[in-house]
Tab-separated table of C-alpha atoms in Angstrom:
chain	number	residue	atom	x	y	z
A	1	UNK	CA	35.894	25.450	2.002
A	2	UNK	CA	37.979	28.130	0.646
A	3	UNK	CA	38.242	31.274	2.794
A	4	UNK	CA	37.507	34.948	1.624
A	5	UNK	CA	40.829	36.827	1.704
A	6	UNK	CA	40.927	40.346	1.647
A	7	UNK	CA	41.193	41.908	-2.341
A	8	UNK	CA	41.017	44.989	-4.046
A	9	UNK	CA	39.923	45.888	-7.721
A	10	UNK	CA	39.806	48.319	-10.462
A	11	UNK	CA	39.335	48.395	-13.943
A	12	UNK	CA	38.950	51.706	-15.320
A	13	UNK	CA	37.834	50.475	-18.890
A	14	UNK	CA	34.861	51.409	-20.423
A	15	UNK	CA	33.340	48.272	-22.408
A	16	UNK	CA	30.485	48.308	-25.635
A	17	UNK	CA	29.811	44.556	-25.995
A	18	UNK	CA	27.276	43.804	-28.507
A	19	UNK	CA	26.748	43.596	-32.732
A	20	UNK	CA	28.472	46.531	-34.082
A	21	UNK	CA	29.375	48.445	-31.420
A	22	UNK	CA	32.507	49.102	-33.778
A	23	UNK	CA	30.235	52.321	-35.380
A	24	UNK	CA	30.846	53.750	-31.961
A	25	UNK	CA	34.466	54.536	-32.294
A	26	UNK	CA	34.036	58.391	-33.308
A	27	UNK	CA	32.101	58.265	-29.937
A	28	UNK	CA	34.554	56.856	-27.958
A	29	UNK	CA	37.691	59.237	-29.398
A	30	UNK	CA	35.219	62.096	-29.057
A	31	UNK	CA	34.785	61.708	-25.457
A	32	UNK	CA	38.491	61.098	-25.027
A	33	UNK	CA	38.711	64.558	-26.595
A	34	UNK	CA	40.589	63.051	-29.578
A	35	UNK	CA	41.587	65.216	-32.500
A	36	UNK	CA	43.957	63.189	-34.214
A	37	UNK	CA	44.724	59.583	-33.768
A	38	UNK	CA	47.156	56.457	-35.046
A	39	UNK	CA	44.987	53.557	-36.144
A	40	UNK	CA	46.649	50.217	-36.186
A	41	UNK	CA	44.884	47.944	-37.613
A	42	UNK	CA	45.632	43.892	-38.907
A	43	UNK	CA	46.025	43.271	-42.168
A	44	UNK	CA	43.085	40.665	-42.442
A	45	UNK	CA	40.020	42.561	-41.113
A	46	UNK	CA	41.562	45.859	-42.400
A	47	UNK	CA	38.748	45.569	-45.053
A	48	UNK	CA	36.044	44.217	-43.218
A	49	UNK	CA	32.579	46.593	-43.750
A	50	UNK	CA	32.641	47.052	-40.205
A	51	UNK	CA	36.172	48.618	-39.711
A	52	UNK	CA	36.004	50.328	-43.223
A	53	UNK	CA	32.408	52.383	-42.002
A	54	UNK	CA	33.623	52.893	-38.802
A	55	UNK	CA	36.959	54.891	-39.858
A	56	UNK	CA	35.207	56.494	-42.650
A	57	UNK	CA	32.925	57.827	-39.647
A	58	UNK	CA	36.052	59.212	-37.696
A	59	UNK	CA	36.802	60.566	-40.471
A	60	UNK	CA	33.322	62.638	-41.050
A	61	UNK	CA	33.594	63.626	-36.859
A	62	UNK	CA	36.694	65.685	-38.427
A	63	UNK	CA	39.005	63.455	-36.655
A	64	UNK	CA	42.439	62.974	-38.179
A	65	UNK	CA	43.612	59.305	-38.867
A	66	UNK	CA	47.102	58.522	-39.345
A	67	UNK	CA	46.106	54.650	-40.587
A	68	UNK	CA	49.028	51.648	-40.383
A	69	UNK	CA	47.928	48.167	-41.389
A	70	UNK	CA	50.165	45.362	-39.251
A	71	UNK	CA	51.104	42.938	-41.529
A	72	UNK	CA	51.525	39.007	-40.192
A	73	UNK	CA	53.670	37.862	-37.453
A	74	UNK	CA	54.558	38.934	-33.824
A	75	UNK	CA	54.515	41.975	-32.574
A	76	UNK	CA	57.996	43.912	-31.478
A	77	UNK	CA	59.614	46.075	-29.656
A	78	UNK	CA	61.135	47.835	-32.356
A	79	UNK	CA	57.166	48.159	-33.800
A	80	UNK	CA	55.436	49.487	-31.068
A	81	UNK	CA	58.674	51.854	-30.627
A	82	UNK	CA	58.258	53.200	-34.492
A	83	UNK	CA	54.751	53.309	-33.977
A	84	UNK	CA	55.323	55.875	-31.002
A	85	UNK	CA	57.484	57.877	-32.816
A	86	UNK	CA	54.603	57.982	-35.248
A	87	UNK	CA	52.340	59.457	-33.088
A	88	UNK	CA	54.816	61.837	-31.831
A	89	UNK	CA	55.979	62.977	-34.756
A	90	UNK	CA	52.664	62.989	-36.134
A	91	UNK	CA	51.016	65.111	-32.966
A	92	UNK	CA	48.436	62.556	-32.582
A	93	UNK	CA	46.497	62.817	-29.325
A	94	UNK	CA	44.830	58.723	-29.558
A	95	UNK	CA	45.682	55.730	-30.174
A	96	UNK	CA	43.655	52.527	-31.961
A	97	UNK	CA	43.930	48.852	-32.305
A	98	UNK	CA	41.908	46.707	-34.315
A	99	UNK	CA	43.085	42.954	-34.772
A	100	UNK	CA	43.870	40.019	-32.808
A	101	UNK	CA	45.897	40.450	-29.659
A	102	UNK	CA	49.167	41.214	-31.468
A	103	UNK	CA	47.563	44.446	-32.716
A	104	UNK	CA	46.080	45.466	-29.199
A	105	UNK	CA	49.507	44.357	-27.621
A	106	UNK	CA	51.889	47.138	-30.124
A	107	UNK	CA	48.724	49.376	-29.674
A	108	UNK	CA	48.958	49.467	-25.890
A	109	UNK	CA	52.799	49.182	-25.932
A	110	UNK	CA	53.227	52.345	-28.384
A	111	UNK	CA	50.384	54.676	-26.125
A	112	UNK	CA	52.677	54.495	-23.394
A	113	UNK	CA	55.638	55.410	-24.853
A	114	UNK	CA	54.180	58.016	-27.164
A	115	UNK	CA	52.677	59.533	-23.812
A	116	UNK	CA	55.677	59.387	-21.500
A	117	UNK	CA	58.533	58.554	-23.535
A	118	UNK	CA	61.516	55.938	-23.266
A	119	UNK	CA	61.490	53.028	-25.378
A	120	UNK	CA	59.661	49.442	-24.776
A	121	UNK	CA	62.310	47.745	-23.344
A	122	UNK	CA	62.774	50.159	-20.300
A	123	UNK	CA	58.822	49.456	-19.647
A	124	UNK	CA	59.368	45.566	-20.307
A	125	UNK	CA	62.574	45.864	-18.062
A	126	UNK	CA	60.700	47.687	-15.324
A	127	UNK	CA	63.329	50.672	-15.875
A	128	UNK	CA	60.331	52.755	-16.149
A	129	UNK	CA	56.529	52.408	-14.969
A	130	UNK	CA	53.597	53.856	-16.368
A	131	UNK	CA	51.955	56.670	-15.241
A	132	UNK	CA	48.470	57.544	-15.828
A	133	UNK	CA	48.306	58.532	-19.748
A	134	UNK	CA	47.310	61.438	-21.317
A	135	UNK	CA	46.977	60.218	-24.569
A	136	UNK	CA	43.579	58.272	-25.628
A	137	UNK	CA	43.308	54.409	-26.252
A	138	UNK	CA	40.427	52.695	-27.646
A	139	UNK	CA	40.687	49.318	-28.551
A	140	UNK	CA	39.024	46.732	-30.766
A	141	UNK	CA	39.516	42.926	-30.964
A	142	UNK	CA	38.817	40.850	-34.030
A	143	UNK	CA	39.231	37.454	-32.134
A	144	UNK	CA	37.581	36.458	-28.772
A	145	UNK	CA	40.597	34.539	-27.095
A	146	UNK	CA	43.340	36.938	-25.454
A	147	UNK	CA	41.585	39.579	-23.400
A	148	UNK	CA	43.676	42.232	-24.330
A	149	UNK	CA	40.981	44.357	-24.806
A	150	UNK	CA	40.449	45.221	-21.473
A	151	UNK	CA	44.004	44.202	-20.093
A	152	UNK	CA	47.047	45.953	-18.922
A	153	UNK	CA	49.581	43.656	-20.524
A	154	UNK	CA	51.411	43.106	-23.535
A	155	UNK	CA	53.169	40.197	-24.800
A	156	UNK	CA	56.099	41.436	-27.808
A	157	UNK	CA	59.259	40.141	-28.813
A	158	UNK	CA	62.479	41.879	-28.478
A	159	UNK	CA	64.640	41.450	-31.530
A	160	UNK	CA	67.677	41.949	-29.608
A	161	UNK	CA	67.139	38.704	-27.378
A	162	UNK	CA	64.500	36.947	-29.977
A	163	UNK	CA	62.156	36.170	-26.873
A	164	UNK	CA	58.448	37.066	-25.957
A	165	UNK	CA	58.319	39.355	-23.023
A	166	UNK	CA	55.269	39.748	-21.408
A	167	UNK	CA	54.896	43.310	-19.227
A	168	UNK	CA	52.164	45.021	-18.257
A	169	UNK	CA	50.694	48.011	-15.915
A	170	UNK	CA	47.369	49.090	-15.338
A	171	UNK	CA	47.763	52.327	-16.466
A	172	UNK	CA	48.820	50.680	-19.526
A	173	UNK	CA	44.572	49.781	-20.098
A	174	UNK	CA	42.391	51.281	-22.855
A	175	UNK	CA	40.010	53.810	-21.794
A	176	UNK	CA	37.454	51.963	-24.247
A	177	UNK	CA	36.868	48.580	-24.919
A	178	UNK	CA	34.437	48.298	-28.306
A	179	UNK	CA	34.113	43.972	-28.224
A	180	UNK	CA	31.882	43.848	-31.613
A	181	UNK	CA	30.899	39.837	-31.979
A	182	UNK	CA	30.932	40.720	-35.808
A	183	UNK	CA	34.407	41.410	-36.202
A	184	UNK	CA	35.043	37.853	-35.250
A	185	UNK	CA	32.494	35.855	-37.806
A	186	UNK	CA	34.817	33.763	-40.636
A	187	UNK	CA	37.590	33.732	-38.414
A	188	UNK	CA	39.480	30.558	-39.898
A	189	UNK	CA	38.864	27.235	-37.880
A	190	UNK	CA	42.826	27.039	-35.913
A	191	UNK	CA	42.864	30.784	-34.578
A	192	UNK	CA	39.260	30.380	-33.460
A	193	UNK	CA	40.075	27.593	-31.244
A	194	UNK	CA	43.542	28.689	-30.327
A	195	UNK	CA	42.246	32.069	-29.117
A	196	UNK	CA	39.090	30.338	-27.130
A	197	UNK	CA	41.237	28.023	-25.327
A	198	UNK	CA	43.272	30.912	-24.481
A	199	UNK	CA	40.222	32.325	-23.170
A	200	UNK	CA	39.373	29.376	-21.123
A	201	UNK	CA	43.071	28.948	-19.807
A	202	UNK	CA	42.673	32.474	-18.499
A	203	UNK	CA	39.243	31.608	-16.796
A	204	UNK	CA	40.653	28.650	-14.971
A	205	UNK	CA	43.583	30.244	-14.147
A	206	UNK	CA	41.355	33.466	-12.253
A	207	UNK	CA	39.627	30.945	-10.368
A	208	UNK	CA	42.714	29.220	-8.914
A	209	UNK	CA	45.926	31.298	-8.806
A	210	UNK	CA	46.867	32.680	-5.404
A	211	UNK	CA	45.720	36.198	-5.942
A	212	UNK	CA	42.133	34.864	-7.302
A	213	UNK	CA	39.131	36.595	-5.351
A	214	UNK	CA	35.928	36.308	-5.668
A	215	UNK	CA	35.141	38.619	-8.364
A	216	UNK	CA	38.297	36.655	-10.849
A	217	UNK	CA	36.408	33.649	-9.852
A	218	UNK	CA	32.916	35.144	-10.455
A	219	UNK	CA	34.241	36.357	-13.846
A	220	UNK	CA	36.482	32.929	-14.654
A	221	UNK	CA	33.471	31.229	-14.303
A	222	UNK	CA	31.218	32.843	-16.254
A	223	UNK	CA	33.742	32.587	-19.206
A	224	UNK	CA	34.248	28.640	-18.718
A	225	UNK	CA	30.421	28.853	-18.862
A	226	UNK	CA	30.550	30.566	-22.446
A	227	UNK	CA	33.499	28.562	-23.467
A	228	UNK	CA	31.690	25.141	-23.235
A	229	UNK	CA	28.786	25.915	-24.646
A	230	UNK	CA	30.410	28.193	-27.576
A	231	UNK	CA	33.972	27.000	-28.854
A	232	UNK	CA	33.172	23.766	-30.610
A	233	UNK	CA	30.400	25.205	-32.648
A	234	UNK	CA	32.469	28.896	-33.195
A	235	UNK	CA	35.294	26.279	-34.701
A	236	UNK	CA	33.005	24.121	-36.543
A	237	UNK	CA	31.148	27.190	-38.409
A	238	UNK	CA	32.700	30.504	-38.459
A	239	UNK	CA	29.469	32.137	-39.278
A	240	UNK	CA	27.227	30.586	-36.239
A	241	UNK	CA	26.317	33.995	-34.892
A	242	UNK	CA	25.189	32.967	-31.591
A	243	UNK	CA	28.525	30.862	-31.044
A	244	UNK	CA	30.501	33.950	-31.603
A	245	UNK	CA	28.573	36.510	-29.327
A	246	UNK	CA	28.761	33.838	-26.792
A	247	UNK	CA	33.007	33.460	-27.429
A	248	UNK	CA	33.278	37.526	-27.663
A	249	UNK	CA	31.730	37.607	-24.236
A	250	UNK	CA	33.877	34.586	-22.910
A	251	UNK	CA	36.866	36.511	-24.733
A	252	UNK	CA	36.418	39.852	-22.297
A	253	UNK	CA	34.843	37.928	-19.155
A	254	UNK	CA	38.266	35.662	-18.880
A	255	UNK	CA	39.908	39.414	-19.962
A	256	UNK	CA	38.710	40.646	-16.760
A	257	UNK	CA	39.367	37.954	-14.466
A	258	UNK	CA	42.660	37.713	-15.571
A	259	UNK	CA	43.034	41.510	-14.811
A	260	UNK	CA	41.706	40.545	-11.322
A	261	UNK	CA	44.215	38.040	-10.834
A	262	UNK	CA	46.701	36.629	-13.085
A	263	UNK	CA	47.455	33.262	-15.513
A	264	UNK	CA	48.092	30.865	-14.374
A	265	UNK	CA	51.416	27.749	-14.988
A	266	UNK	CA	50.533	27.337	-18.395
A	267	UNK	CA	50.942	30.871	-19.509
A	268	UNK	CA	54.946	30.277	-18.075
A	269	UNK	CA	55.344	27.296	-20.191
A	270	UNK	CA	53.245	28.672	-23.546
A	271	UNK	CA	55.194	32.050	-23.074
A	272	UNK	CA	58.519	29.340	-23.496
A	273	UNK	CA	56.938	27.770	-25.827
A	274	UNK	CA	56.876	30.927	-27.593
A	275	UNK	CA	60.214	32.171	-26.918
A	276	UNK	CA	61.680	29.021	-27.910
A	277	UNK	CA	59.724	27.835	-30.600
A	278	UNK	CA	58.390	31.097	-31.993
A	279	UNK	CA	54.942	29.942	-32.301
A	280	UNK	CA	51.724	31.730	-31.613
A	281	UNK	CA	50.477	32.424	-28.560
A	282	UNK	CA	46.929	31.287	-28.005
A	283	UNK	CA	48.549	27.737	-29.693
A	284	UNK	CA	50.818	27.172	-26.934
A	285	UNK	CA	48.682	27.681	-24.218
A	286	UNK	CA	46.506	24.745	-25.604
A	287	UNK	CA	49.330	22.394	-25.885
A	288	UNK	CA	50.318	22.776	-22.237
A	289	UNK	CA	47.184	23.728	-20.228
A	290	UNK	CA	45.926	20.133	-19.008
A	291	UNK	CA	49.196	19.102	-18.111
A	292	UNK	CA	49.605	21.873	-16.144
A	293	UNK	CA	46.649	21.169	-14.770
A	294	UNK	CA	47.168	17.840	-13.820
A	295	UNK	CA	49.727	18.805	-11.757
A	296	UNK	CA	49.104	21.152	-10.009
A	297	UNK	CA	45.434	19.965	-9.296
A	298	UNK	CA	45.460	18.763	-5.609
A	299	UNK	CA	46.474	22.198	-4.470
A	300	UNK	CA	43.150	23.577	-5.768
A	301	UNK	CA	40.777	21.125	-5.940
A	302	UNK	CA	37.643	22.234	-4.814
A	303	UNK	CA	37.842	25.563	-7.095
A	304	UNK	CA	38.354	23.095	-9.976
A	305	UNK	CA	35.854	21.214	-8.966
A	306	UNK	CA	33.582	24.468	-9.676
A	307	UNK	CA	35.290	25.062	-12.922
A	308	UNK	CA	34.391	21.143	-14.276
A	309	UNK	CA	30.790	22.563	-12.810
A	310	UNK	CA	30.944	25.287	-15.220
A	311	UNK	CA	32.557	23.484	-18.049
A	312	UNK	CA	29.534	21.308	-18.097
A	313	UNK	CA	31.796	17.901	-16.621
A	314	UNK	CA	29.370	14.598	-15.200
A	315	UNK	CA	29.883	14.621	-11.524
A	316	UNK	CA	31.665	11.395	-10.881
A	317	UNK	CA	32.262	11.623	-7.188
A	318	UNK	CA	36.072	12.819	-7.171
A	319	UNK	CA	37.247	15.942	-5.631
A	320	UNK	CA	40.499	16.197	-6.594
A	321	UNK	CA	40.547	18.569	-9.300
A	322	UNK	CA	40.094	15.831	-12.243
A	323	UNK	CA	37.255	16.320	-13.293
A	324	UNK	CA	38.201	19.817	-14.071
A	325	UNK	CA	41.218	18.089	-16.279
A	326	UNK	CA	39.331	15.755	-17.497
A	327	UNK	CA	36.551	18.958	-18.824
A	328	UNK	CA	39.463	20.871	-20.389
A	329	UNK	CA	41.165	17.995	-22.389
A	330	UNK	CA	37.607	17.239	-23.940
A	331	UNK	CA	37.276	20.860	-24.611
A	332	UNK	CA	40.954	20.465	-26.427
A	333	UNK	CA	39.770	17.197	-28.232
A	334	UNK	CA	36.004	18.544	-29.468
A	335	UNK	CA	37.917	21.325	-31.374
A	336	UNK	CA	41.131	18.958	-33.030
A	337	UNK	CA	43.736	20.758	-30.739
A	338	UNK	CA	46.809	20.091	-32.157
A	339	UNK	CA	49.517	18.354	-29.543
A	340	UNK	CA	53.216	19.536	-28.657
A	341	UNK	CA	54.926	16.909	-31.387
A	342	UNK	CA	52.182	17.852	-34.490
A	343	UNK	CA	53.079	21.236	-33.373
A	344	UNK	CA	57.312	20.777	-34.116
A	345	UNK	CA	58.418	20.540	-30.463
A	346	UNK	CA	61.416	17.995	-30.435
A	347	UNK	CA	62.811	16.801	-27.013
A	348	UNK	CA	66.425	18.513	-27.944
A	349	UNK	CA	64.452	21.780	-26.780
A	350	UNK	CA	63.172	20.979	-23.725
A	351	UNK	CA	66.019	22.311	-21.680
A	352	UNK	CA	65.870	25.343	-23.156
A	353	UNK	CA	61.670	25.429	-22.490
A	354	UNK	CA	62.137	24.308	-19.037
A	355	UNK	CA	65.225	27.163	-18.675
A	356	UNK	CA	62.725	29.696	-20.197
A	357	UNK	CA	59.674	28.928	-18.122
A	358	UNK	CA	61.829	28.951	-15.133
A	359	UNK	CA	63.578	32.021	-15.635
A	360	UNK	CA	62.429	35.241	-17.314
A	361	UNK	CA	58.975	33.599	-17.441
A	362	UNK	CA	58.872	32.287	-13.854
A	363	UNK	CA	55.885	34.750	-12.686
A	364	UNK	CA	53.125	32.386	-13.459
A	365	UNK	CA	54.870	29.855	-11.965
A	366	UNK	CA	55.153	31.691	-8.835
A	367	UNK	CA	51.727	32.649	-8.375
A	368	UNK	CA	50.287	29.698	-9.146
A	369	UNK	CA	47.733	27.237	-6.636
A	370	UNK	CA	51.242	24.835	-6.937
A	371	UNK	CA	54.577	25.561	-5.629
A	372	UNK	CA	56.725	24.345	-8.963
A	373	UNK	CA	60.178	23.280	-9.467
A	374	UNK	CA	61.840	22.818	-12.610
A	375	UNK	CA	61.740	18.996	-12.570
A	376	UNK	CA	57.865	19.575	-12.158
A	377	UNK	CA	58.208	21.572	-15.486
A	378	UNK	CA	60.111	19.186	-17.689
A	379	UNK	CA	57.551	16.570	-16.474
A	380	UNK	CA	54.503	19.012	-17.842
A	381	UNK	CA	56.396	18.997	-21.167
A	382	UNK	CA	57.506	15.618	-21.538
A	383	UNK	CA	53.507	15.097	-20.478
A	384	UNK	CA	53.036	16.949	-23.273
A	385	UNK	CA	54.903	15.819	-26.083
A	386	UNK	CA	53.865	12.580	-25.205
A	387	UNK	CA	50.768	12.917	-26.973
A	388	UNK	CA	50.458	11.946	-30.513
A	389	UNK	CA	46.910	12.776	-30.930
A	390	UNK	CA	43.830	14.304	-28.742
């Protein structure tokens, strides 16, 4: 049995979970002491009713909005770095994100250098850390999946470079989280499932990384929980109400264990993946998870055997971590997942994945249950692309 190392924790956000909890937003920028604030917000919910009433409400608290709609595709550096000139220029006082992670990400990203200057890349770099802000940040998801709600991180691409960097601070955190299960009903079939198992990657990942305690494994597993018996029906029927309470909650649970602890291998070789391939984020972690997984296994065992507990897994009498594997690939076959080769991935890139994961992406390699080498990386991708179908 595991012993209890020593831990610390904090996580100064303040979270409204529950159907639409977005109407509180004039609340939350009130008691920030907001006057005037820079709403970014993604282009496909920036017409939902929900969003739409509760800006018009900001507006009527006398609350100035300076409103930017993100269009598709990644977040950057040189975004979040126009967006904080924005709110300089603008003498905003907050900062909002509505959207997927992408929008939270350039949200977070722009605060920070809005409130203490610089430019993204010195905070990516490590040039510069955060201090605690002065400037408000409430923010909003619109998918249940990345956490970023209620993280310190953000994941953007510098065009210089053309890679995903993924940085983060606590001080960097919202002072608000507003999860609102609402926002998330119709979301389209692929992002609903690429987000969840991003969710559930994040869950494992708190319950077996070397920094886990026992509040990121409290918190992991209460999210596997919510994954198992939420994702397939969330993906099969965008409108099943219950399904998507139960994935918003999964969504900021796995948030907060990860924020406890860290990800885990696969986020190394999905933030490659994404480097290298340019392809979404909450899709690579899904192609790569369970092979991850299945390697690194043995050197965390019996808290996998808890998470195939949680996942809802047969006993079988193993106790060796498969069962756990075996949980997440039917997890990844229950909602179509596509596999490395239906995604595009050729082997002609995987020394440049395996150079990516290994390098400026090596963090959640390092603090993983496994010690890795990059052998042991090519192997999870060739594992990977081996698969022509779930």
């Amino acid at each position: 049995m595991d012993t209890i190392d020593p831990f610390r924790a904090h996580l100064p956000v303040r979270i409204a979970f529950g159907d639409g909890v977005t109407a509180e937003l004039p609340d939350a920028l009130g008691a920030l002491g907001a006057t005037a604030a820079l709403v970014v917000v993604e282009e496909p919910v920036a017409g939902h009713p929900s969003v739409v009433a509760a800006l018009a409400a900001v507006d009527a608290a006398g609350i100035r909005l300076d409103r930017v709609v993100k269009g598709p595709g990644e977040p950057t550096f040189a975004l979040a770095d126009e967006l904080a000139r924005r709110v300089r220029d603008g003498g905003l006082d907050a900062v909002v994100g509505i959207g997927g992670g992408s929008a939270l990400d350039v949200a977070k990203a722009a605060r920070i250098v809005a409130d203490q200057g610089g430019a993204v890349a010195e905070y990516a770099s490590g040039a510069r850390l955060a201090a605690p802000p002065r400037l408000g940040l409430v923010l909003c998801p619109t998918t249940a999946g990345t956490g970023s709600e209620v993280s310190g991180a953000s994941v953007l691409t510098d065009g210089h470079t053309d890679r995903k960097i993924g940085f983060g601070h606590p001080n960097m955190r919202a002072q608000h989280a507003l999860v609102d299960p609402v926002l998330t009903h119709g979301l389209p079939a692929a992002p609903t499932a690429h987000s969840g198992v991003d969710a559930l990657a994040q869950a494992i990942g708190a319950c077996t990384v070397r920094n886990s305690s026992p509040l990121s494994v409290a918190f992991g597993l209460e999210a596997c929980h919510h994954v198992a018996l939420s994702l397939r029906e969330a993906v099969a029927n965008g409108s099943d109400v219950e399904a998507r309470r139960r994935m918003a909650c999964a969504s900021v649970t796995a948030g907060l264990a990860m924020n406890l602890s860290d990800c885990a291998a696969d986020h190394a070789l999905a933030q490659a993946l994404g480097s290298v391939m340019h392809l979404p984020h909450g899709l690579t972690v899904g192609l790569v998870v369970a092979e991850t997984l299945e390697l690194s296994r043995a050197d965390c065992a019996e808290r996998l055997g808890r998470v195939a507990d949680a996942l809802g897994e047969p006993a079988d009498g193993t106790a060796d971590g498969s069962r756990a594997v075996r949980a997440v690939r039917r997890v990844l076959a229950d909602v179509g997942f596509p596999t490395l080769s239906e995604s595009g991935v050729r082997e002609d890139s995987l020394s440049a994945l395996v150079a990516s994961a290994t390098g400026e992406q090596s963090y959640n390699l390092e603090i993983d249950c496994h010690v890795w080498d990059a052998g042991e990386v090519e192997q999870a991708f060739r594992a990977a692309l081996a698969l022509e179908s779930r």
